[in-house]
PDB file of C-alpha atoms in Angstrom:
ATOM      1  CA  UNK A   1      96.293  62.260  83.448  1.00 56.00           C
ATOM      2  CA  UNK A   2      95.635  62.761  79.781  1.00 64.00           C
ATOM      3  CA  UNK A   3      94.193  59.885  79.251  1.00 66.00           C
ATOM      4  CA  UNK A   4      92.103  60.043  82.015  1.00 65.00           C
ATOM      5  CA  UNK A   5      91.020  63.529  80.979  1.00 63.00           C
ATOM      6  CA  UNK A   6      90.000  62.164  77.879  1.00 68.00           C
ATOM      7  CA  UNK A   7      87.805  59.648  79.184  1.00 64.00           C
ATOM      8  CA  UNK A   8      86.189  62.030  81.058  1.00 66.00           C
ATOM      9  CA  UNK A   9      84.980  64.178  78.837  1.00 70.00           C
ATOM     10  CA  UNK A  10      84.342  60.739  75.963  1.00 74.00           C
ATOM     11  CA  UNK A  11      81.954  59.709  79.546  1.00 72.00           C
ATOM     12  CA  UNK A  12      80.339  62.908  79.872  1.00 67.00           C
ATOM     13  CA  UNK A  13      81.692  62.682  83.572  1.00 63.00           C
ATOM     14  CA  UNK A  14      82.208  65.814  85.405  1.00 63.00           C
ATOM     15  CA  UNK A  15      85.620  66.743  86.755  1.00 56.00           C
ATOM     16  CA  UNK A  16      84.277  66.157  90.041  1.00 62.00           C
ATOM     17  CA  UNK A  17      82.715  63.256  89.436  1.00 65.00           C
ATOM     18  CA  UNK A  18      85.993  61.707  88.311  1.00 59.00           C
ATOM     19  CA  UNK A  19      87.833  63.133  91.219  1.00 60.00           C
ATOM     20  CA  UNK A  20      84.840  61.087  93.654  1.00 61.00           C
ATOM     21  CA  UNK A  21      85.932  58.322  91.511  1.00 61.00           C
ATOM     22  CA  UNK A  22      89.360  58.256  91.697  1.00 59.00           C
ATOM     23  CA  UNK A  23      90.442  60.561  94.772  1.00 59.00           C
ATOM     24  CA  UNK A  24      94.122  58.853  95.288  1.00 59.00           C
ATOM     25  CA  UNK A  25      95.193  59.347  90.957  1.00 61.00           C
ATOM     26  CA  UNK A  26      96.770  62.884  91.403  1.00 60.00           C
ATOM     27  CA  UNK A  27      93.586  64.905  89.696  1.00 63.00           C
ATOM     28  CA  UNK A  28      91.188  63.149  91.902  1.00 65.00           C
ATOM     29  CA  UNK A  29      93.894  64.376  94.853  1.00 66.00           C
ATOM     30  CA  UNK A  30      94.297  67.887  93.816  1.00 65.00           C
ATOM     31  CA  UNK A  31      89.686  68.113  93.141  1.00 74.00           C
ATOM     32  CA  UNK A  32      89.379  66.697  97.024  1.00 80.00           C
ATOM     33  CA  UNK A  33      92.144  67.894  99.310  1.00 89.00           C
ATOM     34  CA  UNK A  34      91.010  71.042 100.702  1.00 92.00           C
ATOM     35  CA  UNK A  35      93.614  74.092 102.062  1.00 93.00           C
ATOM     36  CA  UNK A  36      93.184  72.924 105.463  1.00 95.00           C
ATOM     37  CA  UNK A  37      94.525  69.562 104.471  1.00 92.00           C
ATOM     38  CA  UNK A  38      97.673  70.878 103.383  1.00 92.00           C
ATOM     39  CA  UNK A  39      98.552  73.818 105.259  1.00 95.00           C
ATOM     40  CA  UNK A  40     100.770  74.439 108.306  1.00 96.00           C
ATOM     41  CA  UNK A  41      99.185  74.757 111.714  1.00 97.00           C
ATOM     42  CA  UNK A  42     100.811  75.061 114.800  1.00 96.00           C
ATOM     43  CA  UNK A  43     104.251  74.854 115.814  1.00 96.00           C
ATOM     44  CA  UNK A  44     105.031  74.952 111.723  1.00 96.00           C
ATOM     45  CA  UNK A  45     103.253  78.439 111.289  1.00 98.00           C
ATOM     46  CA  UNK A  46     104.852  81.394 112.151  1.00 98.00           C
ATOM     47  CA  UNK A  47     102.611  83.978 113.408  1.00 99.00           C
ATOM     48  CA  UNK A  48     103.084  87.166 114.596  1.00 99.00           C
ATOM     49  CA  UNK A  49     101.892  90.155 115.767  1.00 99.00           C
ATOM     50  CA  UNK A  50     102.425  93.940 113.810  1.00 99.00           C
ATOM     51  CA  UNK A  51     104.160  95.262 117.009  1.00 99.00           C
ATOM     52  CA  UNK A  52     106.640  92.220 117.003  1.00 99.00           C
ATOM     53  CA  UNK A  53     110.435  93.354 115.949  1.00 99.00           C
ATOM     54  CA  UNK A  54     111.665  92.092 113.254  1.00 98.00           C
ATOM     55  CA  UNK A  55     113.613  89.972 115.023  1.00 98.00           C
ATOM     56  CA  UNK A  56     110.870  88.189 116.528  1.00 99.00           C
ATOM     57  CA  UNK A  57     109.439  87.610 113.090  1.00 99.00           C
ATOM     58  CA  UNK A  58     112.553  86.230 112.023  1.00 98.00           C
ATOM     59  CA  UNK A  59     113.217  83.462 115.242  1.00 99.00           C
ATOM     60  CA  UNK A  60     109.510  82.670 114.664  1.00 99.00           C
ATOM     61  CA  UNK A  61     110.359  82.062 111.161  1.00 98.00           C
ATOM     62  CA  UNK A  62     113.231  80.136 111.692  1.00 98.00           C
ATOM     63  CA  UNK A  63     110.848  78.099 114.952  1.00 98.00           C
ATOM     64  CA  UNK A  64     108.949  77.188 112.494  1.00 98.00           C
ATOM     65  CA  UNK A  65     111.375  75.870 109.650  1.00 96.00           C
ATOM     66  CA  UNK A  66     109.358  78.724 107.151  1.00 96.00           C
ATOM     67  CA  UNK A  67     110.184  81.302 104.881  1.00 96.00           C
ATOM     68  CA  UNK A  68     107.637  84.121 106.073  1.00 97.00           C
ATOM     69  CA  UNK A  69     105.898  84.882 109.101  1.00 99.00           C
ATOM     70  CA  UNK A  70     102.139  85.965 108.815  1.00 99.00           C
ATOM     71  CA  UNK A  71     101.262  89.166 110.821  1.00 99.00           C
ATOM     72  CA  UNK A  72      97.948  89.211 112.972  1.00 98.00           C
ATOM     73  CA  UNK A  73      96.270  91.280 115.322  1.00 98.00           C
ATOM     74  CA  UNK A  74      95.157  90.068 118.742  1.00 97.00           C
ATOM     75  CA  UNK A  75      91.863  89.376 117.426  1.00 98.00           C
ATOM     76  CA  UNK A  76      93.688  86.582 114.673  1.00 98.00           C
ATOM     77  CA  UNK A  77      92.669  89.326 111.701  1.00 98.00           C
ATOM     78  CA  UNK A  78      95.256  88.803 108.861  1.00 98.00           C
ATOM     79  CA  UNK A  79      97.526  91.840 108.726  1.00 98.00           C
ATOM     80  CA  UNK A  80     100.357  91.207 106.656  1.00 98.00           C
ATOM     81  CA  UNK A  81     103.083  88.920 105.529  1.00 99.00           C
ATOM     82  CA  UNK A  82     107.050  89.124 106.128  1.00 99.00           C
ATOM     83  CA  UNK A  83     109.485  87.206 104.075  1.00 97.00           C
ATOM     84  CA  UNK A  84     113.127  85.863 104.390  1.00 95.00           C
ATOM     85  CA  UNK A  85     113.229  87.988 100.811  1.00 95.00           C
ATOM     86  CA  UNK A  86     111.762  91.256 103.129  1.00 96.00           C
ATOM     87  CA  UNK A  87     114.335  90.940 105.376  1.00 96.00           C
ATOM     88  CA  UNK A  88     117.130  90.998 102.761  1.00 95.00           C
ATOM     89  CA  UNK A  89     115.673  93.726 100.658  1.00 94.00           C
ATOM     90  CA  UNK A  90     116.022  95.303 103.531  1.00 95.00           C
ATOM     91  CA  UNK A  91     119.208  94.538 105.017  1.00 94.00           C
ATOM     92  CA  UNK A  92     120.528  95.154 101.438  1.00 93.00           C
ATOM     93  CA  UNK A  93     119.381  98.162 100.389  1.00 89.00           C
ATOM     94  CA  UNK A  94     121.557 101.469 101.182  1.00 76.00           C
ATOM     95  CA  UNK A  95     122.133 103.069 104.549  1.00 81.00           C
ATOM     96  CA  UNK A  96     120.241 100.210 106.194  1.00 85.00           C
ATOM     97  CA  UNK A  97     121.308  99.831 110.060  1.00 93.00           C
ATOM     98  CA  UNK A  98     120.826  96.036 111.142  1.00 93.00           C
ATOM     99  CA  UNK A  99     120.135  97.059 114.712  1.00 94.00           C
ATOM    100  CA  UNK A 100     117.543  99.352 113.682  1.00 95.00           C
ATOM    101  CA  UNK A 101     115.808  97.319 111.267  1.00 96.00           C
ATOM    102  CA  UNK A 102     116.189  94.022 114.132  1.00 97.00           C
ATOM    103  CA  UNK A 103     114.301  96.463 116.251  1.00 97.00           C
ATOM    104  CA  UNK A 104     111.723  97.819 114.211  1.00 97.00           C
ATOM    105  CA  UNK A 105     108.404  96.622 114.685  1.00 98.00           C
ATOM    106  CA  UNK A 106     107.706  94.142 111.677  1.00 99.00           C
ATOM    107  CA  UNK A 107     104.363  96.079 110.622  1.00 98.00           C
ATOM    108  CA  UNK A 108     106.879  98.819 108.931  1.00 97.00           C
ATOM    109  CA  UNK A 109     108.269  96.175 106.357  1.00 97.00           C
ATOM    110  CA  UNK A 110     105.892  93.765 106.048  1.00 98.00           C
ATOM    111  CA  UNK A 111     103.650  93.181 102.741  1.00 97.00           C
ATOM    112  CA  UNK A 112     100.312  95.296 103.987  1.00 97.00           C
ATOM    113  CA  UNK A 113      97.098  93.212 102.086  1.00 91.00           C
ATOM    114  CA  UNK A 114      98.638  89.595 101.163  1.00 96.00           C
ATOM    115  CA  UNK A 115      96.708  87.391  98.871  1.00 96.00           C
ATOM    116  CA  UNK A 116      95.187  85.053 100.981  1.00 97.00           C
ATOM    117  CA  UNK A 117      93.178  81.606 100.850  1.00 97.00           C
ATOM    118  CA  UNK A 118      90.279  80.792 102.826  1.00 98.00           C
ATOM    119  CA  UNK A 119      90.440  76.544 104.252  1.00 96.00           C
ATOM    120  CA  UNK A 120      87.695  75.194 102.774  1.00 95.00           C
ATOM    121  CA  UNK A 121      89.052  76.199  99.553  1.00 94.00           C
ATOM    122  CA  UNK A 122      90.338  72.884  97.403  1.00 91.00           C
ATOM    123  CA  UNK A 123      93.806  72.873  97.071  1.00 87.00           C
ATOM    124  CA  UNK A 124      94.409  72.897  93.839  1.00 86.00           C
ATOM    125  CA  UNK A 125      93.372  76.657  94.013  1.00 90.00           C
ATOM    126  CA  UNK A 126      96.232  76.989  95.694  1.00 89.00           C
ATOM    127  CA  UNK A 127      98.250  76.022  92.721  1.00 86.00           C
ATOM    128  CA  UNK A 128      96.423  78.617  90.452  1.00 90.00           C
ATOM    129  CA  UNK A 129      96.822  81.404  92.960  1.00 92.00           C
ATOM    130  CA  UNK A 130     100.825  80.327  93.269  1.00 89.00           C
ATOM    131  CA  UNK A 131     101.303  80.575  89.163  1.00 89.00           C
ATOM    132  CA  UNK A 132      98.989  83.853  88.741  1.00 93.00           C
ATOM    133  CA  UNK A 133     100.531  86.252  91.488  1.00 92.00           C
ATOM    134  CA  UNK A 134     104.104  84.453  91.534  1.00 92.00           C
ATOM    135  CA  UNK A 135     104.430  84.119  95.049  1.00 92.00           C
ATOM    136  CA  UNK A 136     105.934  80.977  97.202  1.00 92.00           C
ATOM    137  CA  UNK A 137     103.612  81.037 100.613  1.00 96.00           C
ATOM    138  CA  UNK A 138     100.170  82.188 100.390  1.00 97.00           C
ATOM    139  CA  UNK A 139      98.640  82.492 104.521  1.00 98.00           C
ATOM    140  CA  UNK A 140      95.334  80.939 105.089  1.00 98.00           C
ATOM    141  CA  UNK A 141      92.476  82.588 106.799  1.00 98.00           C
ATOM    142  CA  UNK A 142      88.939  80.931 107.744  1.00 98.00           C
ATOM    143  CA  UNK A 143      85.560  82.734 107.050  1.00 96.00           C
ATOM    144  CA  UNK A 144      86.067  85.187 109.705  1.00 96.00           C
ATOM    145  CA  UNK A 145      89.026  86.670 107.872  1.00 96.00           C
ATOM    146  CA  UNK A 146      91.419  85.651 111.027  1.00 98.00           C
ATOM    147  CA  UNK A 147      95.157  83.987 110.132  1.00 98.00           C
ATOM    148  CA  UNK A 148      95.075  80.166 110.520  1.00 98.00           C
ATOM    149  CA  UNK A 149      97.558  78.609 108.507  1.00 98.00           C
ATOM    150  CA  UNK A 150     100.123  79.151 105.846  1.00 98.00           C
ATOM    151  CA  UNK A 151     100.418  77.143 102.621  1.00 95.00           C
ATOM    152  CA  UNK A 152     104.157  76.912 100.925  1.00 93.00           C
ATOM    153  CA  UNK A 153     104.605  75.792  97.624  1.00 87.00           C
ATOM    154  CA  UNK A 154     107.378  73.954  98.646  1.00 81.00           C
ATOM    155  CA  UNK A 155     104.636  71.955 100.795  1.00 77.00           C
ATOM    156  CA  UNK A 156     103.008  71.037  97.702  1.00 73.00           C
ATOM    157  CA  UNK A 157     104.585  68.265  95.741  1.00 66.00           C
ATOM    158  CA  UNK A 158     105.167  66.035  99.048  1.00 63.00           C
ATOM    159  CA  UNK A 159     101.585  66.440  99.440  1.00 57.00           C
ATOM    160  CA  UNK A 160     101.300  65.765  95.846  1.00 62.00           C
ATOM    161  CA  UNK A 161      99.223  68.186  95.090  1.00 59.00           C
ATOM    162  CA  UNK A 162     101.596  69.549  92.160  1.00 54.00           C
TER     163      UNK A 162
END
């Protein structure tokens, strides 16, 4: 990568240019892939809705093989974020009752205002966004704002992307 940085910039080629020319080397991958190419969809992204329990969020979560659910209205509008690491804050912290906190609709612990990516971003935004606000799953909206996939960084290096 080095080197081929190097040659860029000896060529006067742009980044992007390079990436065009090269789009399987790993920088040419990580200038073309966009979010949507990367992120889970479907049966893979756990999404819920503010009024779900907790313990919906969490059998959606664990449906879905994923560390958070995303929260949603019925319109799709990103609401929030729940994590595995939510839930055990949670749990953990003094005079916690499991039932109550099971039962509890997941709007009352979730992360009000994630950071979010839109899908036509290029992925290795993603990367950047992962590094700067230290988080490990960053939900995915498209231009209307509405929750349409979830990125995880462990995602990232089979997709070789990092």
């Amino acid at each position: 990568d080095a080197l081929a940085m190097a040659m860029v910039e000896a060529r006067k080629f742009t980044v992007e240019e390079y990436a065009g020319n090269h789009p399987a080397g790993a920088i040419g991958r990580a200038l073309t892939l966009k979010v949507e190419d990367v992120m889970r969809k479907g049966d893979a992204f756990a999404k819920v809705k503010p009024e779900s329990t907790v313990l919906e969020s969490l059998m959606a979560m664990t449906r879905a093989k994923s560390g958070c659910a995303v929260v949603a209205d019925a319109q799709g509008a990103l609401k929030g974020i729940f994590t595995d690491g939510d839930f055990r804050r949670i749990i953990s912290s003094e005079g916690a009752d499991a039932s109550d906190v099971l039962s509890a609709p997941v709007s009352k612990y979730m992360t009000t205002s994630p950071r979010s990516i839109k899908s036509d971003s290029y992925a290795a935004e993603i990367v950047k966004v992962f590094e700067k606000m230290q988080i490990d799953d960053l939900p995915v909206v498209d231009n209307a704002g509405c929750a349409i996939g979830l990125v995880d960084i462990q995602d990232l290096p089979k997709m070789k992307v990092i």
